[in-house]
Tab-separated table of C-alpha atoms in Angstrom:
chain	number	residue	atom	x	y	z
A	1	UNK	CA	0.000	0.000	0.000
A	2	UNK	CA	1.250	3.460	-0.905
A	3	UNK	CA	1.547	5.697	2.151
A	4	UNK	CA	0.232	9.454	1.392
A	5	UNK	CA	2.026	12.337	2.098
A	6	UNK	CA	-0.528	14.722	3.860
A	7	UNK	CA	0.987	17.789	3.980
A	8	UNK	CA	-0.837	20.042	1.385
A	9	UNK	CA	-4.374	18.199	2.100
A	10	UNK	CA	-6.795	20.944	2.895
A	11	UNK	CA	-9.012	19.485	5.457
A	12	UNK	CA	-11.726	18.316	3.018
A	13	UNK	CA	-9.465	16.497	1.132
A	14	UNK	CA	-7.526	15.244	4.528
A	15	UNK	CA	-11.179	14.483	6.347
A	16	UNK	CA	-12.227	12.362	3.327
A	17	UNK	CA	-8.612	10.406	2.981
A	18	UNK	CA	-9.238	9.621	6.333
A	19	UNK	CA	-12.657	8.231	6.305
A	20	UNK	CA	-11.880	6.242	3.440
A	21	UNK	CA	-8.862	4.528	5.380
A	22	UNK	CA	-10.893	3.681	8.980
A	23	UNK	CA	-10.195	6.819	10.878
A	24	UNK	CA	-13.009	9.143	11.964
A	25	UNK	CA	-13.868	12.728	11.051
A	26	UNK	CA	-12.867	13.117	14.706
A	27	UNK	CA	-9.715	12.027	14.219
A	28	UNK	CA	-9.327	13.833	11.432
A	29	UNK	CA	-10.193	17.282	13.121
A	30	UNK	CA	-7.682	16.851	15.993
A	31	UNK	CA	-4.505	16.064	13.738
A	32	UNK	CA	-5.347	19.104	11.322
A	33	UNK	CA	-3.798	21.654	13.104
A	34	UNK	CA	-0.707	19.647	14.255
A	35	UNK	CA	0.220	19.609	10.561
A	36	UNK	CA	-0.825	23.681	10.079
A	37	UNK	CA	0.028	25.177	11.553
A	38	UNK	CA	2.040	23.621	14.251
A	39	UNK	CA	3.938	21.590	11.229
A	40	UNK	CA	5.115	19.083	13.807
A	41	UNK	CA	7.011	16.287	12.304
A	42	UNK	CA	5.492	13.057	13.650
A	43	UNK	CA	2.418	11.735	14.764
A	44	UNK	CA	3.679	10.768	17.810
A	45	UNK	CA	3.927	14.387	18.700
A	46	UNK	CA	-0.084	14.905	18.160
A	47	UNK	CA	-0.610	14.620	21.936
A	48	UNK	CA	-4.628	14.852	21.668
A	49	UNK	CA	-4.869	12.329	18.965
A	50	UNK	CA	-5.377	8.837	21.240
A	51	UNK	CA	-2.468	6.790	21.088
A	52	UNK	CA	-3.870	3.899	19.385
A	53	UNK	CA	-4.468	6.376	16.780
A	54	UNK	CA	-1.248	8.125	16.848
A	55	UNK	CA	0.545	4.411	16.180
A	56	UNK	CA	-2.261	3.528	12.974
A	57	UNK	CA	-1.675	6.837	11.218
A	58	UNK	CA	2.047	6.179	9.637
A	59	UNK	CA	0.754	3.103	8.037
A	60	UNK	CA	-1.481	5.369	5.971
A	61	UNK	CA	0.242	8.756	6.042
A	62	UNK	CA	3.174	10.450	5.912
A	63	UNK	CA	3.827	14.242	7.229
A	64	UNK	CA	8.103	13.374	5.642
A	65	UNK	CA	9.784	16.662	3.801
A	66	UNK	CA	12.164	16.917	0.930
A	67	UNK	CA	15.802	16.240	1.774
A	68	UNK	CA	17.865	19.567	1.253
A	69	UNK	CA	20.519	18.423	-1.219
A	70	UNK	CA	22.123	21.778	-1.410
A	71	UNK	CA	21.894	25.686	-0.038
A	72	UNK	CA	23.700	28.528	-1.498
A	73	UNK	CA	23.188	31.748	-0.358
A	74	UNK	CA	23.835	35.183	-3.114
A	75	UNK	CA	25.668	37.777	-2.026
A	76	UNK	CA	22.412	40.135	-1.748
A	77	UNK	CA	21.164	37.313	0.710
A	78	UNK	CA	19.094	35.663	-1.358
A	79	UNK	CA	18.850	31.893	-0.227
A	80	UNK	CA	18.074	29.159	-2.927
A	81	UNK	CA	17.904	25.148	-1.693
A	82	UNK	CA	17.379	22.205	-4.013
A	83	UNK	CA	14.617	19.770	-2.716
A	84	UNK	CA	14.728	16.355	-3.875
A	85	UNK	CA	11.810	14.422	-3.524
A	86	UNK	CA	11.329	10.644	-2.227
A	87	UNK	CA	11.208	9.716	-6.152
A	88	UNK	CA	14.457	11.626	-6.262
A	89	UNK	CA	13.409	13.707	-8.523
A	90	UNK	CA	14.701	17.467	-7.701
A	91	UNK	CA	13.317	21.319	-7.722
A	92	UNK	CA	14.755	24.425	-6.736
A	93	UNK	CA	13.092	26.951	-4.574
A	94	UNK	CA	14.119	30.765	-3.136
A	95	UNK	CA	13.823	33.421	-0.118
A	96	UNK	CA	14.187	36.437	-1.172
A	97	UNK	CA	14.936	38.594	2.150
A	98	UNK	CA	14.120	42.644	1.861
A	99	UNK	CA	13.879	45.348	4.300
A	100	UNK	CA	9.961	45.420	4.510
A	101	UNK	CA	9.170	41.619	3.436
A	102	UNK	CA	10.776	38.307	3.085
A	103	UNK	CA	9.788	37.098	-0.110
A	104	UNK	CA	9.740	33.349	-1.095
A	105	UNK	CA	9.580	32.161	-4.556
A	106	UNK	CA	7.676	28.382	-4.900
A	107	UNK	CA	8.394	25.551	-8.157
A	108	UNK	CA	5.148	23.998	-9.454
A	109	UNK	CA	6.392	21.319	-11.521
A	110	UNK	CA	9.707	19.455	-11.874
A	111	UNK	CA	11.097	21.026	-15.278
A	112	UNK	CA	8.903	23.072	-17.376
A	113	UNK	CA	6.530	22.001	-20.217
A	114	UNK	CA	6.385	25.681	-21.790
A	115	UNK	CA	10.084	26.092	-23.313
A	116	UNK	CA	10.113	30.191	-23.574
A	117	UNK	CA	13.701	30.148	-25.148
A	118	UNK	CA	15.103	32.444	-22.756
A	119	UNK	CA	14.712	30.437	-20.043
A	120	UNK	CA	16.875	28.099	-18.295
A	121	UNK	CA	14.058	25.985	-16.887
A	122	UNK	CA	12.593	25.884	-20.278
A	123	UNK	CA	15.605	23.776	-21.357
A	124	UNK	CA	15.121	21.120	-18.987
A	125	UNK	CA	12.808	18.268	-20.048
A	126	UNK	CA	9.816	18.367	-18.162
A	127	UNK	CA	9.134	15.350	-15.760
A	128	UNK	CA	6.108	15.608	-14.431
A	129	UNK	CA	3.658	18.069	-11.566
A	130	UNK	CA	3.988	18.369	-8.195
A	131	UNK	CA	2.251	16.395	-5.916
A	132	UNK	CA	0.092	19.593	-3.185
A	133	UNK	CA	2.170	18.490	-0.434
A	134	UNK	CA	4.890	18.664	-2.674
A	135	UNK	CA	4.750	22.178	-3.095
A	136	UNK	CA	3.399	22.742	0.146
A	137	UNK	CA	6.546	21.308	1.638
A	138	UNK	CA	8.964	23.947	-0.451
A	139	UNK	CA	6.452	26.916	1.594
A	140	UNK	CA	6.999	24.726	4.772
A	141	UNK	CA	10.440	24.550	4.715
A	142	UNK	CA	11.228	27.985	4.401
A	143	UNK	CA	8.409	28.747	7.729
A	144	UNK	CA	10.777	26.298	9.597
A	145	UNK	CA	14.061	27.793	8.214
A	146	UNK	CA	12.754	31.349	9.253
A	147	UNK	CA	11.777	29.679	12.556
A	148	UNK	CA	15.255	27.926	13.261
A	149	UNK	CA	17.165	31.482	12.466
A	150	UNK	CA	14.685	33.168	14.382
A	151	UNK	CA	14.053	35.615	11.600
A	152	UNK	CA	11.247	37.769	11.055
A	153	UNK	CA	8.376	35.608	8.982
A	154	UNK	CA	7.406	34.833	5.820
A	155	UNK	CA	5.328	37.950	4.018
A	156	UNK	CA	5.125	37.005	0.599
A	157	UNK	CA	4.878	33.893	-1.777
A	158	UNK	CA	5.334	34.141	-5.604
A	159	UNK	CA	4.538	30.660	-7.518
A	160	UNK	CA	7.441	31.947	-10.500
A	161	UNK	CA	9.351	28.969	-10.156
A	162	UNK	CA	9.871	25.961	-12.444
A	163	UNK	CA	7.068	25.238	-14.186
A	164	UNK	CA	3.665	26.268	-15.117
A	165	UNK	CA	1.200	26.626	-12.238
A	166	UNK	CA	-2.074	26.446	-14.093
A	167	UNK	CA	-1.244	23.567	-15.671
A	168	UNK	CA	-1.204	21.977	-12.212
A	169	UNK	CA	-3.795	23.984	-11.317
A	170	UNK	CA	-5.301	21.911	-8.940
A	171	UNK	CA	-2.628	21.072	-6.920
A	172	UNK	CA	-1.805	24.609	-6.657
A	173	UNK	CA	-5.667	25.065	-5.713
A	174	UNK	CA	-5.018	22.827	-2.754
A	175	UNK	CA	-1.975	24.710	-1.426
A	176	UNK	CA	-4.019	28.372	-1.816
A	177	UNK	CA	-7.100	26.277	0.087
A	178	UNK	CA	-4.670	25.977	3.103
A	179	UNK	CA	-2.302	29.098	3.197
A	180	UNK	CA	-5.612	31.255	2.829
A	181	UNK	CA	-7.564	29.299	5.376
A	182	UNK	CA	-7.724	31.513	8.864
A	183	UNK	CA	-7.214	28.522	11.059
A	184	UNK	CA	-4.033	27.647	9.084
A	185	UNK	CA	-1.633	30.624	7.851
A	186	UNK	CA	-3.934	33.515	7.170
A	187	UNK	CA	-1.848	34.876	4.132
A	188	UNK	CA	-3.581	37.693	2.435
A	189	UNK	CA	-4.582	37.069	-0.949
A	190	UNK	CA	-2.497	40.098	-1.883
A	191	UNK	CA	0.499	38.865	-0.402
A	192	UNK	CA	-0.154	35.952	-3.122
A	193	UNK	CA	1.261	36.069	-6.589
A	194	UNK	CA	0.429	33.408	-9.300
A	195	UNK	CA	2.469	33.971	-12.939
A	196	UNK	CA	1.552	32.332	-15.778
A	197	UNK	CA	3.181	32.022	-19.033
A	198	UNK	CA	-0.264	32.762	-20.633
A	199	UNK	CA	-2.373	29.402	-20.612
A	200	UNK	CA	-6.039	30.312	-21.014
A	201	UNK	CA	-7.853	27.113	-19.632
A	202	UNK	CA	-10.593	26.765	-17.015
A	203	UNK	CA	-8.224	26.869	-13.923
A	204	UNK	CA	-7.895	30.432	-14.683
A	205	UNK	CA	-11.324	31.029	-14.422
A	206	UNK	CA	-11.172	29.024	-11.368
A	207	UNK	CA	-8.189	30.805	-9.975
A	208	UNK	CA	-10.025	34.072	-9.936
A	209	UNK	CA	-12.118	32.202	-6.501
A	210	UNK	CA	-9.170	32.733	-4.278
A	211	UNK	CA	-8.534	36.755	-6.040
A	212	UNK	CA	-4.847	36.372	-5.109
A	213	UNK	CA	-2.643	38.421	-7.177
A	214	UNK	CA	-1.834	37.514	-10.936
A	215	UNK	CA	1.308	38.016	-13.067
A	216	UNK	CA	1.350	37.498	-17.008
A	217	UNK	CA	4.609	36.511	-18.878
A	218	UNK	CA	3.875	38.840	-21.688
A	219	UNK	CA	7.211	40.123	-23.182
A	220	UNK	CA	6.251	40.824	-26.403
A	221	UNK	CA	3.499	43.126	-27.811
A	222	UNK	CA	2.919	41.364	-31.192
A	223	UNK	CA	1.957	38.094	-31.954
A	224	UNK	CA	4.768	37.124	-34.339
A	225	UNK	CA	7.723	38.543	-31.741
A	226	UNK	CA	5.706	36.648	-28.359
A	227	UNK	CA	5.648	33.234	-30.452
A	228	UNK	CA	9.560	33.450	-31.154
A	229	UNK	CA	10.313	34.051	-27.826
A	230	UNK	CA	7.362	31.723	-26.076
A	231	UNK	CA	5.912	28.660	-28.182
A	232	UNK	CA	2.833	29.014	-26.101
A	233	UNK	CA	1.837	31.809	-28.060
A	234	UNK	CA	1.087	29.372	-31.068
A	235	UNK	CA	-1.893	28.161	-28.762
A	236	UNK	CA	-3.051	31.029	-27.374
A	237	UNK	CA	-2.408	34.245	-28.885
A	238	UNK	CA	-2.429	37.737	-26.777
A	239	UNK	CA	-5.411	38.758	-27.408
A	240	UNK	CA	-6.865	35.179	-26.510
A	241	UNK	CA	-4.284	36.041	-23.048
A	242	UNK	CA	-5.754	39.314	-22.346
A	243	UNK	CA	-9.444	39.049	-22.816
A	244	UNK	CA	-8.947	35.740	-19.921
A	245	UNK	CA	-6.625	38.819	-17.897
A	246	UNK	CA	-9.593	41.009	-18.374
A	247	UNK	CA	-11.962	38.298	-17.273
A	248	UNK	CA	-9.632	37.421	-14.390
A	249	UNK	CA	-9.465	40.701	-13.024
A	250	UNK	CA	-13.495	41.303	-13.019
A	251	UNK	CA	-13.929	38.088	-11.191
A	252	UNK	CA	-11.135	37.587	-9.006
A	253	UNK	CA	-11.652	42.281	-7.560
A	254	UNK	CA	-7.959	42.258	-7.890
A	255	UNK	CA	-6.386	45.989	-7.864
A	256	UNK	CA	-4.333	45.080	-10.738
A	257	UNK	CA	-2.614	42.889	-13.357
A	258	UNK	CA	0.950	42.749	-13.638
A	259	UNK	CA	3.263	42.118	-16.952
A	260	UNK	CA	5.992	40.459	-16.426
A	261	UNK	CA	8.588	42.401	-19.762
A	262	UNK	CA	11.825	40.571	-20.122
A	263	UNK	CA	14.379	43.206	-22.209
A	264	UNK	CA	16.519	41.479	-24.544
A	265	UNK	CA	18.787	43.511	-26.417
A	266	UNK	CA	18.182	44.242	-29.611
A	267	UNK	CA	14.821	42.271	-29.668
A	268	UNK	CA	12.390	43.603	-27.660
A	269	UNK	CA	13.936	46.694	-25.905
A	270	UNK	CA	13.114	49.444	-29.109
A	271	UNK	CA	11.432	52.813	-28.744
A	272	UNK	CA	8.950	51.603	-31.184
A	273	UNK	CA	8.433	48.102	-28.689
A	274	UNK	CA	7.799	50.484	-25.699
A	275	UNK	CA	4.894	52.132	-27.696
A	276	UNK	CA	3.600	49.419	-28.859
A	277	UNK	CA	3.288	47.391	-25.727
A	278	UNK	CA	1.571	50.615	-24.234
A	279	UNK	CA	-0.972	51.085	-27.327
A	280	UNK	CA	-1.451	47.096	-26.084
A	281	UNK	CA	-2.190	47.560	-22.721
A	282	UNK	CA	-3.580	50.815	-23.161
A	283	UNK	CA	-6.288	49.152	-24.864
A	284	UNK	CA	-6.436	46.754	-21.977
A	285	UNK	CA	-6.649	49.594	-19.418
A	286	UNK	CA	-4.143	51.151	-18.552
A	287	UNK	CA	-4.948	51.585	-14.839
A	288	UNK	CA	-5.467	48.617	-14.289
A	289	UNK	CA	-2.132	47.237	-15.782
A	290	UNK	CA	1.261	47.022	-13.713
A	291	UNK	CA	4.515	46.381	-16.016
A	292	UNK	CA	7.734	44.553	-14.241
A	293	UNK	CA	10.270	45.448	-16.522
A	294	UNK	CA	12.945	42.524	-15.951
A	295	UNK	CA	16.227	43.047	-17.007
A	296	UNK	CA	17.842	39.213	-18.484
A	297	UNK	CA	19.772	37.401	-16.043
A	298	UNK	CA	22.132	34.861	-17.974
A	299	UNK	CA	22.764	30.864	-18.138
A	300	UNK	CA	25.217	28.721	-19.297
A	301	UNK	CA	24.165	28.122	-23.129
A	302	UNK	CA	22.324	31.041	-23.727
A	303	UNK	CA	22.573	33.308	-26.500
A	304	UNK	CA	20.152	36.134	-25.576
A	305	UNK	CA	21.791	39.473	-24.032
A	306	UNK	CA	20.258	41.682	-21.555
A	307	UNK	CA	18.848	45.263	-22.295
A	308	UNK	CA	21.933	48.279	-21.145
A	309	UNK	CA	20.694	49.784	-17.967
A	310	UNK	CA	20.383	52.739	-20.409
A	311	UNK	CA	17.582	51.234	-22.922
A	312	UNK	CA	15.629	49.925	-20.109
A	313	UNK	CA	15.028	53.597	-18.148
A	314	UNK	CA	14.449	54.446	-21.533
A	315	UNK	CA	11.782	51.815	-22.196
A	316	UNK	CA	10.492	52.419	-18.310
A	317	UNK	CA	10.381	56.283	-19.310
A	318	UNK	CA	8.049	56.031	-22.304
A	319	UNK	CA	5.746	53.232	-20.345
A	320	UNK	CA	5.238	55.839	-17.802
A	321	UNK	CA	4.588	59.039	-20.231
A	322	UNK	CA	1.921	56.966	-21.500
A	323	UNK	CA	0.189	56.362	-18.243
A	324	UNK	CA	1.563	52.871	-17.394
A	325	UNK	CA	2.568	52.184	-14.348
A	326	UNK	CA	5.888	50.691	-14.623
A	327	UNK	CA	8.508	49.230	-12.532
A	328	UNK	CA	12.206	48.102	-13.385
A	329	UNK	CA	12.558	44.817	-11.288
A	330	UNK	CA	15.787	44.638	-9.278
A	331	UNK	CA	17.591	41.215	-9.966
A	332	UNK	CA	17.860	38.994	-6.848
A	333	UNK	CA	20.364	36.231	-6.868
A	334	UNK	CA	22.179	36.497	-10.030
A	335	UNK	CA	25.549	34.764	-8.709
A	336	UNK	CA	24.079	31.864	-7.094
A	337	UNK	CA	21.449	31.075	-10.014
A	338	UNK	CA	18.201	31.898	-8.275
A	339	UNK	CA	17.530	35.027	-10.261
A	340	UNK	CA	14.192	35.175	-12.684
A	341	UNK	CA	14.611	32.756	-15.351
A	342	UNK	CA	17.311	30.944	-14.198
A	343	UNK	CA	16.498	28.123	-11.818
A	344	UNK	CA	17.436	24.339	-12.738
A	345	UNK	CA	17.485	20.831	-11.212
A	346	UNK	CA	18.460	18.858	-13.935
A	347	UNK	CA	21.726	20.046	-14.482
A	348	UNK	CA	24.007	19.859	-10.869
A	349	UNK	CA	26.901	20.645	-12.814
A	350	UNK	CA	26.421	24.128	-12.169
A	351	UNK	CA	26.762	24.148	-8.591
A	352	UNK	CA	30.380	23.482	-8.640
């Protein structure tokens, strides 16, 4: 019998996987909260749950976390581990530390199915989604490693790491379920970002229930540019992407959209790009749109260049004369590997 990790099983999920294997909805109730969000590490430390209880459950269940393989930290203190799984399959994960909010930055799936050519993720084959308590256990262990330093908490979680989150949408669903729950970890759903390289699908509609924040891998303004640089754009074109934004934003009340804008030199980092992109989301609403300007952070193997400083004020300059809000996006990470666009878990060799 395959023992079941239970670690991102919201309490629907983990009442029902419980009554189907024997225990009680009373059981169920009491050992809830020892996993969130006391996160204790063993049933035997559930000291309401009765003992002959306590001594069934790990013949069912498993509460067991990723094994840290490795943990660099940047020179900007930006902390990246890579978590390999009981399948030993690996992701990567990140804290981001700033002065108002620590920042962590979750992985979805193990590689990426989406292959936007300017990322390194995108050139390692995909494998397959992560389990919830997969992903739950990335957000877990950076609450514990906060805990252990006795740092100041958690504030923020991005899902921008490998992979595509809405195409494990409900996994993802499960994880929002519990981090949003009041009993659990009461994030704010603004303190919640979900990116998306542009998949229009159900799960965004579905997505917009928990009105956490959304960010859209745009980086092009025109069809023919966006499919060069992301195959996904072959599927679903941008104005397919931005009337699901537009429906996204109605449903979910969000304050905004952001636009994620990588600038690659001589490719999409022109005068004439910067215009076009805000006649684009001009049309889309201006207010209502928030562009992260990212400037490229590079890989072994790549041949795309970043934007000069110079061409991306530039860009951020004529955004803002045309009444989009715009913000240059400060790169977090670069030297250890952890910055946007650069996270891998196939490839070890480029730890050292």
């Amino acid at each position: 019998m395959q023992i079941k990790s239970i670690l991102g099983l919201p309490f629907e999920t983990l009442k029902e996987e419980f009554i189907r294997n024997g225990f009680s909805l009373l059981d169920a109730k009491r050992v809830f909260p020892w996993i969130h969000p006391k996160l204790v590490k063993t049933f035997e430390e559930m000291s309401d749950v009765p003992k002959r209880v306590r001594e069934k459950l790990p013949d069912f269940f498993s509460l067991e976390r990723p094994i840290c393989k490795i943990l660099q930290e940047s020179s900007d203190g930006t902390i990246k581990t890579l978590l390999e799984f009981k399948d030993n399959n690996c992701i990567e994960t990140v804290f981001i530390p700033d002065e108002k909010r620590n920042t962590i930055c979750v992985s979805s799936q193990v590689g990426c199915p989406i292959g936007c050519r300017f990322c390194n993720t995108g050139t390692q084959q995909f494998c397959r989604n992560l389990t919830s308590s997969e992903i739950m256990a990335q957000i877990i262990f950076w609450i514990e490693w906060q805990k252990k330093l006795n740092a100041d908490p958690i504030t923020n979680i991005v899902f921008m790491g490998m992979g595509e989150p809405l195409l494990n949408s409900q996994n993802l669903f499960a994880v929002l379920e519990i981090l949003l729950n009041k009993k659990t970890y009461n994030f704010s759903r603004n303190k919640i970002t979900v990116s998306t390289s542009g998949i229009v699908n159900d799960a965004i509609v579905e997505l917009a229930k928990f009105g956490v924040k959304l960010a859209v891998s745009l980086h092009a303004s025109n069809d023919k540019k966006r499919s060069e640089l992301m195959p996904i754009n072959n599927k679903y074109k941008i104005s397919e992407v931005l009337s699901a934004v537009q429906n996204y934003h109605k449903l979910s009340n969000t304050s905004h959209i952001t636009f994620e804008y990588l600038l690659l030199d001589g490719i999409n980092d022109s005068e004439d790009d910067a215009i076009e992109l805000s006649k684009l989301l001009r049309k889309f609403g201006g207010a209502r749109a928030r562009v992260n300007l990212i400037m490229f952070n590079s890989w072994n193997g790549s041949k795309f260049r970043g934007a000069s400083d110079e061409k991306a004020n530039y860009f951020s300059k004529i955004l803002l004369s045309r009444g989009i809000r715009t913000i240059i996006r400060k790169s977090r990470g670069r030297d250890i590997f952890a910055a946007c666009g650069q996270l891998k878990s196939e490839d070890k060799m480029i730890y050292g």
